[in-house]
């Protein structure tokens, strides 16, 4: 476990999967651990992930309400990210759905991590920044494939849980 040094960049797919399959009402300890990691700046994400999940108007579901408490953990679009997008989308055009009305976060997450790693001069296994997603690792069109291409570490949710030493137990109320 390297969780003491790792910084996890969480994709919308991971937040949504945790919300659906590990809800706060059933597994509150997980959500307390996530809150702690956010407060320790060990979890970050992108403002477009935030915008994908948290509606600007109308009723917010439980996940959106929870995320609203941590808006500062969602980093803004930078000029460097915008500059990186053409290359990312040239290599991975299916990271986005061209029919979608809202901005889509996947290429921005990749660009954000490239930007961070460029600033630090550390790529690949030496980097302590890891994208966490619930996307298929078999697809050549999803975040895991883009991470591999750009030498960005990627974890699925189980690897994220394991890296942090999370343990899930079943008990009765």
Short mmCIF file of C-alpha atoms in Angstrom, two decimals:
data_model
loop_
_atom_site.label_atom_id
_atom_site.label_comp_id
_atom_site.label_asym_id
_atom_site.label_seq_id
_atom_site.Cartn_x
_atom_site.Cartn_y
_atom_site.Cartn_z
CA UNK A 1 0.00 0.00 0.00
CA UNK A 2 1.32 3.39 -1.00
CA UNK A 3 -1.75 5.32 -0.01
CA UNK A 4 0.26 7.71 2.18
CA UNK A 5 1.82 9.27 -0.93
CA UNK A 6 -0.77 8.68 -3.64
CA UNK A 7 -3.15 11.32 -4.91
CA UNK A 8 -6.26 9.93 -6.55
CA UNK A 9 -8.04 11.71 -9.38
CA UNK A 10 -11.57 10.32 -9.29
CA UNK A 11 -13.67 10.00 -12.45
CA UNK A 12 -17.45 10.42 -12.47
CA UNK A 13 -17.83 6.69 -13.20
CA UNK A 14 -16.10 5.85 -9.90
CA UNK A 15 -18.17 8.32 -7.87
CA UNK A 16 -21.39 7.07 -9.46
CA UNK A 17 -20.48 3.39 -8.98
CA UNK A 18 -19.63 3.96 -5.31
CA UNK A 19 -22.91 5.82 -4.85
CA UNK A 20 -24.95 3.05 -6.50
CA UNK A 21 -23.26 -0.01 -5.02
CA UNK A 22 -21.79 1.35 -1.76
CA UNK A 23 -24.40 3.95 -0.70
CA UNK A 24 -23.79 6.22 2.25
CA UNK A 25 -26.78 4.81 4.08
CA UNK A 26 -25.34 1.26 3.99
CA UNK A 27 -21.58 1.88 4.07
CA UNK A 28 -21.07 5.21 5.84
CA UNK A 29 -17.47 4.38 6.78
CA UNK A 30 -16.45 4.39 3.10
CA UNK A 31 -17.85 7.89 2.67
CA UNK A 32 -16.15 9.09 5.87
CA UNK A 33 -12.84 7.74 4.50
CA UNK A 34 -13.46 9.53 1.19
CA UNK A 35 -14.17 12.77 3.07
CA UNK A 36 -10.91 12.37 5.01
CA UNK A 37 -8.94 11.77 1.82
CA UNK A 38 -10.49 14.87 0.23
CA UNK A 39 -9.68 16.99 3.29
CA UNK A 40 -6.08 15.69 3.16
CA UNK A 41 -5.89 16.65 -0.55
CA UNK A 42 -5.46 12.97 -1.45
CA UNK A 43 -8.56 12.98 -3.65
CA UNK A 44 -8.96 15.47 -6.45
CA UNK A 45 -11.05 15.58 -9.56
CA UNK A 46 -12.03 17.95 -12.32
CA UNK A 47 -14.72 20.62 -12.30
CA UNK A 48 -16.28 18.93 -15.34
CA UNK A 49 -16.71 15.74 -13.27
CA UNK A 50 -18.46 17.90 -10.70
CA UNK A 51 -20.68 19.42 -13.39
CA UNK A 52 -21.54 15.96 -14.76
CA UNK A 53 -22.91 14.91 -11.38
CA UNK A 54 -24.10 18.06 -9.62
CA UNK A 55 -26.96 19.85 -11.42
CA UNK A 56 -26.76 23.64 -11.59
CA UNK A 57 -30.49 23.83 -10.96
CA UNK A 58 -33.14 21.56 -9.54
CA UNK A 59 -33.06 18.78 -7.03
CA UNK A 60 -29.73 17.18 -6.12
CA UNK A 61 -29.53 13.47 -5.35
CA UNK A 62 -27.55 12.19 -2.36
CA UNK A 63 -24.27 12.00 -4.31
CA UNK A 64 -24.66 15.54 -5.67
CA UNK A 65 -25.42 16.84 -2.18
CA UNK A 66 -22.34 15.09 -0.80
CA UNK A 67 -20.10 16.37 -3.60
CA UNK A 68 -21.36 19.93 -3.10
CA UNK A 69 -19.52 19.95 0.23
CA UNK A 70 -16.18 19.44 -1.54
CA UNK A 71 -16.34 21.68 -4.61
CA UNK A 72 -12.79 22.96 -3.98
CA UNK A 73 -11.44 19.44 -4.67
CA UNK A 74 -12.60 19.75 -8.29
CA UNK A 75 -9.91 21.55 -10.29
CA UNK A 76 -10.72 24.05 -13.05
CA UNK A 77 -9.93 23.87 -16.75
CA UNK A 78 -6.53 25.36 -17.57
CA UNK A 79 -5.08 26.58 -20.82
CA UNK A 80 -2.59 23.70 -20.79
CA UNK A 81 -5.46 21.21 -20.57
CA UNK A 82 -7.17 22.88 -23.53
CA UNK A 83 -3.88 22.69 -25.46
CA UNK A 84 -3.61 18.95 -24.73
CA UNK A 85 -7.18 18.07 -25.75
CA UNK A 86 -6.61 17.81 -29.55
CA UNK A 87 -3.86 15.20 -29.10
CA UNK A 88 -5.89 13.23 -26.54
CA UNK A 89 -9.01 13.24 -28.71
CA UNK A 90 -6.98 12.41 -31.82
CA UNK A 91 -5.72 9.25 -30.10
CA UNK A 92 -8.97 8.51 -28.22
CA UNK A 93 -11.93 10.09 -30.06
CA UNK A 94 -14.42 7.81 -28.30
CA UNK A 95 -13.54 9.27 -24.90
CA UNK A 96 -16.41 11.61 -25.67
CA UNK A 97 -19.86 11.19 -27.14
CA UNK A 98 -20.20 13.83 -29.83
CA UNK A 99 -23.99 13.72 -29.40
CA UNK A 100 -23.84 14.69 -25.72
CA UNK A 101 -25.08 18.13 -24.78
CA UNK A 102 -22.88 18.60 -21.71
CA UNK A 103 -19.11 18.91 -21.59
CA UNK A 104 -17.53 15.53 -20.88
CA UNK A 105 -14.77 15.08 -18.33
CA UNK A 106 -12.75 12.09 -19.53
CA UNK A 107 -10.30 13.90 -21.83
CA UNK A 108 -9.98 16.71 -19.28
CA UNK A 109 -9.04 14.23 -16.54
CA UNK A 110 -6.29 12.85 -18.77
CA UNK A 111 -5.14 16.38 -19.64
CA UNK A 112 -5.17 17.44 -15.98
CA UNK A 113 -2.95 14.52 -14.98
CA UNK A 114 -0.57 15.14 -17.88
CA UNK A 115 -0.36 18.78 -16.80
CA UNK A 116 0.33 17.84 -13.16
CA UNK A 117 2.94 15.28 -14.14
CA UNK A 118 4.64 17.73 -16.52
CA UNK A 119 4.84 20.27 -13.71
CA UNK A 120 6.39 17.66 -11.41
CA UNK A 121 8.50 15.97 -14.08
CA UNK A 122 7.30 12.53 -13.02
CA UNK A 123 5.44 10.05 -15.24
CA UNK A 124 4.45 6.39 -15.12
CA UNK A 125 5.01 4.22 -12.07
CA UNK A 126 7.12 6.92 -10.41
CA UNK A 127 4.12 9.26 -10.28
CA UNK A 128 1.99 9.42 -7.16
CA UNK A 129 -1.05 10.64 -9.14
CA UNK A 130 -3.54 7.95 -10.15
CA UNK A 131 -6.79 8.18 -12.08
CA UNK A 132 -9.52 6.05 -10.51
CA UNK A 133 -12.40 5.00 -12.76
CA UNK A 134 -15.00 2.28 -13.05
CA UNK A 135 -14.54 2.05 -16.81
CA UNK A 136 -13.68 -1.14 -18.65
CA UNK A 137 -9.99 -1.93 -18.72
CA UNK A 138 -10.57 -4.05 -21.82
CA UNK A 139 -11.88 -1.24 -24.00
CA UNK A 140 -9.33 0.49 -26.22
CA UNK A 141 -11.49 3.63 -26.09
CA UNK A 142 -11.87 4.33 -22.37
CA UNK A 143 -9.88 6.05 -19.61
CA UNK A 144 -7.71 3.01 -18.76
CA UNK A 145 -6.44 2.80 -22.35
CA UNK A 146 -5.72 6.53 -22.47
CA UNK A 147 -3.90 6.29 -19.14
CA UNK A 148 -1.71 3.51 -20.51
CA UNK A 149 -0.94 5.53 -23.64
CA UNK A 150 0.08 8.64 -21.66
CA UNK A 151 1.92 6.73 -18.88
CA UNK A 152 -0.64 7.70 -16.25
CA UNK A 153 -1.31 5.25 -13.46
CA UNK A 154 -4.89 3.93 -13.36
CA UNK A 155 -6.79 2.09 -10.65
CA UNK A 156 -10.21 0.49 -10.77
CA UNK A 157 -12.30 0.85 -7.61
CA UNK A 158 -11.06 -2.37 -6.04
CA UNK A 159 -7.44 -1.32 -6.51
CA UNK A 160 -8.28 2.07 -4.99
CA UNK A 161 -9.95 0.38 -2.00
CA UNK A 162 -7.02 -2.00 -1.57
CA UNK A 163 -4.41 0.75 -1.90
CA UNK A 164 -6.12 2.62 0.94
CA UNK A 165 -6.52 -0.44 3.14
CA UNK A 166 -10.30 -0.18 3.09
CA UNK A 167 -12.03 -3.17 4.61
CA UNK A 168 -15.73 -3.86 4.22
CA UNK A 169 -17.58 -5.90 6.82
CA UNK A 170 -21.14 -7.08 6.94
CA UNK A 171 -23.04 -6.67 10.16
CA UNK A 172 -26.56 -6.12 11.38
CA UNK A 173 -27.95 -2.92 12.84
#
